[in-house]
Amino acid sequence: MVGVPKLNPADAAAAVRNPLAFIAARWTPTPRTVQRAALAALVMSVVIVVTGGAVRLTGSGLGCPTWPECTDGSLTPTSALSYHSAIEFGNRMLTYVLCAAVGWAIIAARSEKPYRRSLTRLGWAQFWLVMSNAILGGVVVLVGLNPYTVAAHFLLATALTTVAAVMWQRTREGDGAPRPLVGKAVQQLVWFLVAASLLLIAAGTVVTGAGPHAGDSSEVKRIPIDWETVAKLHAVLAWIVVTLTFALWFVLKAVDAPKGPSARTRDLFLILLGQGVIGYVQYFTHLPELLVALHMFGSCLVWIGVLRILLALRERPETGLDLPGPSAEVTVGTRA
């Protein structure tokens, strides 16, 4: 058993003033621990999207008809409510798990030696995105699952996944100036892929807002367009993304690019094939809930795959110019 150091009044005061600096002065995580913390935040950003989809697909979007309480006068579901309330409330509780994962990532990044301000900022960016989306989730309930707010809710969750993926990548590289691994033409092709993928995701939210899964059994407003027409546009955009990915894979092989970008492009191509199969099957089988949920999970994997390609186009070596973090010696003593 490792003894717990005794805290004197000065330590307690320092912990209250700046708890992150207090922890950083007494704990130095390994690089692997920081990487795992960032990965946990990324995984939870995907989990919250999938469980949010489950709320909509089971018609539980208004299972807790108010916010931040579940019902007027009760933070939790009451016995008078249905299982829809438990599903909606469970998804709300997962937000705390997500906050814990993001908090762990922030603490690990802040405690790493040498201190890397860029990692801490990415962690805090995730925290504020979680808070913003929690508030927007409450607005979604209060406006009766308005499809435009639901779409914004998903897009903000995608932004969270983006920052989490970037932080995960940054934990595995240094803070040196980025050096490109491929030429300008390949970089431009990848940015076309990123743009097409963003359009694909946006079109998917429109399909959701116009489609039959409104999120509740009551009369819920839908986007007033034919969802099948938008679904066909979504499919066209998907084929554009697949074509760009295949073209990128071919170009990377032709120019003998480093293994990293080629491997990640191959991975994205395989993910897109699986996602395409699910998409067509769900369309011709009239959108069964399970396949829609798998498609939502696949959309997260597609976007993460695109980001991993973009981030693999450069390398960031270690640098000897890392500066220590904000000095905690004045308040909490010498760093461990």
CSV table of C-alpha atoms in Angstrom, one decimal:
chain,number,residue,atom,x,y,z
A,1,MET,CA,0.0,0.0,0.0
A,2,VAL,CA,1.3,3.4,-0.9
A,3,GLY,CA,0.9,6.0,1.9
A,4,VAL,CA,-1.3,9.0,1.3
A,5,PRO,CA,0.7,12.2,1.9
A,6,LYS,CA,-0.7,14.4,4.7
A,7,LEU,CA,-2.1,17.7,3.6
A,8,ASN,CA,-1.4,20.9,5.6
A,9,PRO,CA,-3.6,24.0,5.5
A,10,ALA,CA,-1.5,25.5,2.7
A,11,ASP,CA,-1.9,22.4,0.6
A,12,ALA,CA,-5.7,22.6,1.1
A,13,ALA,CA,-5.8,26.2,0.2
A,14,ALA,CA,-3.8,25.6,-2.9
A,15,ALA,CA,-6.1,22.7,-4.0
A,16,VAL,CA,-9.1,25.0,-3.7
A,17,ARG,CA,-7.4,27.8,-5.6
A,18,ASN,CA,-6.2,25.6,-8.5
A,19,PRO,CA,-7.0,21.9,-8.2
A,20,LEU,CA,-5.5,21.0,-11.6
A,21,ALA,CA,-2.2,22.5,-10.7
A,22,PHE,CA,-2.4,20.8,-7.3
A,23,ILE,CA,-2.9,17.4,-8.9
A,24,ALA,CA,-0.2,18.1,-11.6
A,25,ALA,CA,2.3,18.9,-8.8
A,26,ARG,CA,1.8,15.4,-7.3
A,27,TRP,CA,1.2,13.2,-10.3
A,28,THR,CA,3.0,12.6,-13.5
A,29,PRO,CA,1.1,10.3,-15.9
A,30,THR,CA,2.9,8.2,-18.4
A,31,PRO,CA,2.4,9.1,-22.1
A,32,ARG,CA,0.3,5.9,-22.4
A,33,THR,CA,-2.0,7.0,-19.7
A,34,VAL,CA,-2.6,10.4,-21.4
A,35,GLN,CA,-3.3,8.5,-24.7
A,36,ARG,CA,-5.8,6.2,-23.0
A,37,ALA,CA,-7.5,9.2,-21.3
A,38,ALA,CA,-7.9,10.9,-24.7
A,39,LEU,CA,-9.1,7.7,-26.3
A,40,ALA,CA,-11.7,7.2,-23.5
A,41,ALA,CA,-13.1,10.7,-24.2
A,42,LEU,CA,-13.2,9.9,-27.9
A,43,VAL,CA,-15.0,6.6,-27.3
A,44,MET,CA,-17.6,8.2,-25.0
A,45,SER,CA,-18.2,10.9,-27.7
A,46,VAL,CA,-19.3,8.1,-30.0
A,47,VAL,CA,-21.3,6.3,-27.3
A,48,ILE,CA,-23.3,9.4,-26.5
A,49,VAL,CA,-24.2,9.7,-30.2
A,50,VAL,CA,-25.3,6.1,-30.5
A,51,THR,CA,-27.4,6.2,-27.2
A,52,GLY,CA,-28.9,9.5,-28.3
A,53,GLY,CA,-29.9,7.7,-31.5
A,54,ALA,CA,-31.4,4.9,-29.4
A,55,VAL,CA,-33.6,7.5,-27.6
A,56,ARG,CA,-35.0,8.7,-30.9
A,57,LEU,CA,-35.4,5.3,-32.5
A,58,THR,CA,-37.3,3.9,-29.5
A,59,GLY,CA,-39.7,6.9,-29.5
A,60,SER,CA,-38.3,8.0,-26.1
A,61,GLY,CA,-37.3,11.6,-27.0
A,62,LEU,CA,-40.1,13.0,-24.8
A,63,GLY,CA,-39.9,10.3,-22.2
A,64,CYS,CA,-38.7,13.0,-19.8
A,65,PRO,CA,-41.0,15.8,-21.0
A,66,THR,CA,-39.1,18.7,-19.3
A,67,TRP,CA,-35.5,19.7,-18.6
A,68,PRO,CA,-33.3,19.8,-16.5
A,69,GLU,CA,-35.9,17.8,-14.5
A,70,CYS,CA,-37.4,14.6,-15.9
A,71,THR,CA,-40.9,15.7,-14.9
A,72,ASP,CA,-42.1,18.8,-13.1
A,73,GLY,CA,-40.9,18.4,-9.5
A,74,SER,CA,-38.8,15.3,-10.1
A,75,LEU,CA,-35.2,14.9,-11.4
A,76,THR,CA,-35.7,11.2,-12.0
A,77,PRO,CA,-38.5,9.3,-13.7
A,78,THR,CA,-41.5,8.5,-11.5
A,79,SER,CA,-43.4,5.2,-11.4
A,80,ALA,CA,-46.2,6.8,-13.4
A,81,LEU,CA,-44.0,7.2,-16.4
A,82,SER,CA,-43.2,4.5,-19.1
A,83,TYR,CA,-40.0,2.8,-20.0
A,84,HIS,CA,-39.4,5.6,-22.5
A,85,SER,CA,-38.6,7.8,-19.5
A,86,ALA,CA,-36.0,5.3,-18.3
A,87,ILE,CA,-34.4,5.3,-21.7
A,88,GLU,CA,-34.3,9.1,-22.0
A,89,PHE,CA,-33.1,9.5,-18.4
A,90,GLY,CA,-30.4,6.9,-18.9
A,91,ASN,CA,-29.1,8.9,-21.9
A,92,ARG,CA,-29.0,12.0,-19.7
A,93,MET,CA,-27.0,10.1,-17.1
A,94,LEU,CA,-24.5,9.0,-19.7
A,95,THR,CA,-23.7,12.7,-20.1
A,96,TYR,CA,-22.1,12.5,-16.7
A,97,VAL,CA,-20.0,9.6,-17.8
A,98,LEU,CA,-18.9,11.6,-20.8
A,99,CYS,CA,-18.0,14.5,-18.5
A,100,ALA,CA,-15.9,12.1,-16.3
A,101,ALA,CA,-14.0,10.9,-19.4
A,102,VAL,CA,-13.4,14.4,-20.6
A,103,GLY,CA,-12.4,15.5,-17.1
A,104,TRP,CA,-9.9,12.6,-16.9
A,105,ALA,CA,-8.4,13.7,-20.3
A,106,ILE,CA,-8.0,17.3,-19.0
A,107,ILE,CA,-6.4,16.2,-15.8
A,108,ALA,CA,-4.0,13.8,-17.5
A,109,ALA,CA,-3.1,16.4,-20.1
A,110,ARG,CA,-2.5,19.0,-17.4
A,111,SER,CA,-0.4,16.7,-15.4
A,112,GLU,CA,1.9,15.4,-18.2
A,113,LYS,CA,5.5,16.5,-18.0
A,114,PRO,CA,6.6,18.6,-19.8
A,115,TYR,CA,3.3,20.5,-19.8
A,116,ARG,CA,1.6,20.8,-23.2
A,117,ARG,CA,-0.8,23.7,-23.3
A,118,SER,CA,-2.2,22.5,-26.7
A,119,LEU,CA,-3.5,19.3,-25.2
A,120,THR,CA,-5.1,21.0,-22.2
A,121,ARG,CA,-6.9,23.4,-24.5
A,122,LEU,CA,-8.3,20.5,-26.6
A,123,GLY,CA,-9.5,18.9,-23.4
A,124,TRP,CA,-11.3,22.1,-22.3
A,125,ALA,CA,-12.7,22.6,-25.8
A,126,GLN,CA,-14.4,19.2,-25.3
A,127,PHE,CA,-15.7,20.2,-21.9
A,128,TRP,CA,-17.4,23.3,-23.3
A,129,LEU,CA,-18.8,21.4,-26.3
A,130,VAL,CA,-20.4,18.9,-23.8
A,131,MET,CA,-21.9,21.7,-21.8
A,132,SER,CA,-23.2,23.4,-24.8
A,133,ASN,CA,-24.7,20.3,-26.2
A,134,ALA,CA,-26.3,19.4,-22.9
A,135,ILE,CA,-28.1,22.8,-22.9
A,136,LEU,CA,-29.1,22.3,-26.6
A,137,GLY,CA,-30.4,18.8,-25.6
A,138,GLY,CA,-32.6,20.5,-23.1
A,139,VAL,CA,-33.8,23.0,-25.7
A,140,VAL,CA,-34.6,20.0,-28.0
A,141,VAL,CA,-37.0,18.6,-25.3
A,142,LEU,CA,-38.5,21.9,-24.5
A,143,VAL,CA,-39.4,22.6,-28.1
A,144,GLY,CA,-40.9,19.2,-28.6
A,145,LEU,CA,-38.1,17.6,-30.7
A,146,ASN,CA,-38.1,20.3,-33.4
A,147,PRO,CA,-36.1,18.6,-36.2
A,148,TYR,CA,-33.8,21.5,-36.8
A,149,THR,CA,-32.7,21.5,-33.1
A,150,VAL,CA,-32.3,17.8,-33.3
A,151,ALA,CA,-30.0,18.2,-36.4
A,152,ALA,CA,-28.0,20.9,-34.6
A,153,HIS,CA,-27.7,18.6,-31.5
A,154,PHE,CA,-26.1,15.9,-33.7
A,155,LEU,CA,-23.8,18.3,-35.5
A,156,LEU,CA,-22.6,19.6,-32.2
A,157,ALA,CA,-21.9,16.0,-31.1
A,158,THR,CA,-19.9,15.6,-34.3
A,159,ALA,CA,-17.9,18.7,-33.4
A,160,LEU,CA,-17.1,17.0,-30.0
A,161,THR,CA,-16.0,13.9,-31.8
A,162,THR,CA,-13.8,16.0,-34.0
A,163,VAL,CA,-12.0,17.7,-31.1
A,164,ALA,CA,-11.6,14.4,-29.3
A,165,ALA,CA,-10.1,12.7,-32.3
A,166,VAL,CA,-7.6,15.5,-32.8
A,167,MET,CA,-6.6,15.4,-29.1
A,168,TRP,CA,-6.1,11.6,-29.3
A,169,GLN,CA,-3.8,12.1,-32.3
A,170,ARG,CA,-1.9,14.9,-30.6
A,171,THR,CA,-1.2,12.7,-27.6
A,172,ARG,CA,0.8,10.4,-29.9
A,173,GLU,CA,3.0,13.1,-31.5
A,174,GLY,CA,5.3,15.9,-30.4
A,175,ASP,CA,4.9,19.6,-30.4
A,176,GLY,CA,7.3,20.4,-33.1
A,177,ALA,CA,6.3,22.3,-36.2
A,178,PRO,CA,4.2,20.0,-38.5
A,179,ARG,CA,6.1,18.6,-41.5
A,180,PRO,CA,4.0,17.5,-44.5
A,181,LEU,CA,4.5,13.9,-45.6
A,182,VAL,CA,2.7,14.3,-49.0
A,183,GLY,CA,2.6,16.9,-51.8
A,184,LYS,CA,0.2,19.8,-52.2
A,185,ALA,CA,-2.0,18.0,-54.7
A,186,VAL,CA,-2.6,15.1,-52.3
A,187,GLN,CA,-3.4,17.5,-49.5
A,188,GLN,CA,-6.0,19.3,-51.7
A,189,LEU,CA,-7.6,15.9,-52.5
A,190,VAL,CA,-7.9,15.1,-48.9
A,191,TRP,CA,-9.5,18.5,-48.2
A,192,PHE,CA,-12.1,17.7,-50.9
A,193,LEU,CA,-12.7,14.4,-49.1
A,194,VAL,CA,-13.2,16.3,-45.8
A,195,ALA,CA,-15.7,18.7,-47.5
A,196,ALA,CA,-17.6,16.0,-49.1
A,197,SER,CA,-17.8,14.1,-45.8
A,198,LEU,CA,-19.2,17.1,-44.1
A,199,LEU,CA,-21.9,17.5,-46.7
A,200,LEU,CA,-22.7,13.8,-46.4
A,201,ILE,CA,-23.1,14.1,-42.6
A,202,ALA,CA,-25.3,17.3,-43.0
A,203,ALA,CA,-27.5,15.5,-45.6
A,204,GLY,CA,-27.9,12.7,-43.2
A,205,THR,CA,-29.3,15.0,-40.5
A,206,VAL,CA,-31.8,16.3,-43.1
A,207,VAL,CA,-32.9,12.7,-43.8
A,208,THR,CA,-33.3,12.2,-40.1
A,209,GLY,CA,-35.3,15.4,-39.7
A,210,ALA,CA,-37.7,14.5,-42.6
A,211,GLY,CA,-37.8,10.7,-42.1
A,212,PRO,CA,-40.3,8.5,-40.2
A,213,HIS,CA,-38.3,8.2,-36.9
A,214,ALA,CA,-39.5,11.4,-35.2
A,215,GLY,CA,-38.3,10.4,-31.8
A,216,ASP,CA,-41.7,10.2,-30.1
A,217,SER,CA,-45.1,8.6,-30.7
A,218,SER,CA,-46.9,11.9,-30.5
A,219,GLU,CA,-47.3,14.3,-33.4
A,220,VAL,CA,-43.8,15.7,-33.9
A,221,LYS,CA,-42.9,18.4,-36.5
A,222,ARG,CA,-40.8,17.1,-39.4
A,223,ILE,CA,-38.7,19.0,-42.0
A,224,PRO,CA,-41.3,19.6,-44.8
A,225,ILE,CA,-39.5,17.8,-47.7
A,226,ASP,CA,-39.7,14.3,-49.2
A,227,TRP,CA,-37.2,12.3,-47.1
A,228,GLU,CA,-36.7,9.7,-49.9
A,229,THR,CA,-35.5,12.4,-52.3
A,230,VAL,CA,-33.0,13.6,-49.6
A,231,ALA,CA,-32.0,10.0,-49.0
A,232,LYS,CA,-31.1,9.7,-52.6
A,233,LEU,CA,-29.0,12.8,-52.5
A,234,HIS,CA,-27.4,11.4,-49.4
A,235,ALA,CA,-26.5,8.3,-51.3
A,236,VAL,CA,-25.0,10.3,-54.2
A,237,LEU,CA,-22.8,12.2,-51.7
A,238,ALA,CA,-21.8,8.8,-50.2
A,239,TRP,CA,-20.7,7.6,-53.6
A,240,ILE,CA,-18.7,10.8,-54.0
A,241,VAL,CA,-16.9,10.2,-50.7
A,242,VAL,CA,-16.2,6.6,-51.7
A,243,THR,CA,-14.8,7.7,-55.1
A,244,LEU,CA,-12.6,10.3,-53.5
A,245,THR,CA,-11.3,7.8,-51.0
A,246,PHE,CA,-10.5,5.2,-53.7
A,247,ALA,CA,-8.8,7.9,-55.8
A,248,LEU,CA,-6.8,9.0,-52.8
A,249,TRP,CA,-5.8,5.4,-52.0
A,250,PHE,CA,-4.6,5.0,-55.7
A,251,VAL,CA,-2.7,8.3,-55.7
A,252,LEU,CA,-1.0,7.5,-52.4
A,253,LYS,CA,0.1,4.1,-53.8
A,254,ALA,CA,1.3,5.8,-57.0
A,255,VAL,CA,3.5,8.4,-55.3
A,256,ASP,CA,4.8,5.8,-52.8
A,257,ALA,CA,3.5,7.8,-49.9
A,258,PRO,CA,4.4,6.8,-46.3
A,259,LYS,CA,2.5,3.8,-44.8
A,260,GLY,CA,0.4,5.9,-42.4
A,261,PRO,CA,-1.8,7.8,-44.9
A,262,SER,CA,-2.2,4.8,-47.1
A,263,ALA,CA,-3.2,2.5,-44.2
A,264,ARG,CA,-5.7,5.0,-42.9
A,265,THR,CA,-7.2,5.5,-46.4
A,266,ARG,CA,-7.6,1.8,-46.7
A,267,ASP,CA,-9.4,1.6,-43.4
A,268,LEU,CA,-11.8,4.4,-44.4
A,269,PHE,CA,-12.5,2.6,-47.6
A,270,LEU,CA,-13.5,-0.6,-45.8
A,271,ILE,CA,-15.6,1.4,-43.3
A,272,LEU,CA,-17.4,3.1,-46.2
A,273,LEU,CA,-18.2,-0.2,-47.9
A,274,GLY,CA,-19.8,-1.5,-44.7
A,275,GLN,CA,-21.6,1.7,-44.2
A,276,GLY,CA,-22.9,1.6,-47.7
A,277,VAL,CA,-24.2,-1.9,-47.3
A,278,ILE,CA,-26.1,-0.9,-44.2
A,279,GLY,CA,-27.4,2.3,-45.8
A,280,TYR,CA,-28.9,0.5,-48.8
A,281,VAL,CA,-30.3,-2.4,-46.8
A,282,GLN,CA,-32.0,0.0,-44.3
A,283,TYR,CA,-33.5,2.0,-47.2
A,284,PHE,CA,-35.0,-1.0,-49.0
A,285,THR,CA,-36.3,-2.5,-45.7
A,286,HIS,CA,-38.0,0.7,-44.7
A,287,LEU,CA,-35.6,1.9,-42.0
A,288,PRO,CA,-35.7,-0.7,-39.3
A,289,GLU,CA,-34.5,0.8,-36.0
A,290,LEU,CA,-31.5,-1.6,-35.5
A,291,LEU,CA,-30.0,-0.8,-38.9
A,292,VAL,CA,-30.5,2.9,-38.4
A,293,ALA,CA,-28.6,2.7,-35.1
A,294,LEU,CA,-25.8,0.8,-36.8
A,295,HIS,CA,-25.8,3.5,-39.6
A,296,MET,CA,-25.4,6.2,-37.0
A,297,PHE,CA,-22.5,4.4,-35.4
A,298,GLY,CA,-21.0,3.9,-38.9
A,299,SER,CA,-21.3,7.6,-39.6
A,300,CYS,CA,-19.1,8.3,-36.5
A,301,LEU,CA,-16.5,5.8,-37.7
A,302,VAL,CA,-16.5,7.4,-41.2
A,303,TRP,CA,-15.9,10.9,-39.8
A,304,ILE,CA,-13.2,9.7,-37.5
A,305,GLY,CA,-11.6,7.8,-40.4
A,306,VAL,CA,-11.6,11.0,-42.5
A,307,LEU,CA,-10.0,12.9,-39.7
A,308,ARG,CA,-7.3,10.3,-39.2
A,309,ILE,CA,-6.4,10.6,-42.8
A,310,LEU,CA,-6.2,14.4,-42.6
A,311,LEU,CA,-4.0,14.2,-39.5
A,312,ALA,CA,-1.8,11.5,-41.0
A,313,LEU,CA,-0.6,13.9,-43.8
A,314,ARG,CA,1.9,15.5,-41.5
A,315,GLU,CA,4.2,14.6,-38.7
A,316,ARG,CA,5.0,16.5,-35.6
A,317,PRO,CA,8.3,15.5,-34.0
A,318,GLU,CA,9.3,16.1,-30.4
A,319,THR,CA,10.7,19.4,-29.6
A,320,GLY,CA,13.1,20.6,-27.0
A,321,LEU,CA,11.3,23.9,-26.7
A,322,ASP,CA,8.4,22.7,-24.6
A,323,LEU,CA,7.9,25.2,-21.8
A,324,PRO,CA,6.7,24.1,-18.3
A,325,GLY,CA,3.1,24.8,-17.5
A,326,PRO,CA,2.0,27.6,-15.2
A,327,SER,CA,4.2,27.5,-12.2
A,328,ALA,CA,2.5,25.9,-9.2
A,329,GLU,CA,5.6,26.2,-6.9
A,330,VAL,CA,4.3,29.4,-5.4
A,331,THR,CA,1.1,27.8,-4.2
A,332,VAL,CA,1.6,24.0,-3.9
A,333,GLY,CA,5.3,23.4,-3.5
A,334,THR,CA,7.8,21.7,-5.8
A,335,ARG,CA,6.5,19.6,-8.7
A,336,ALA,CA,6.9,15.8,-8.3
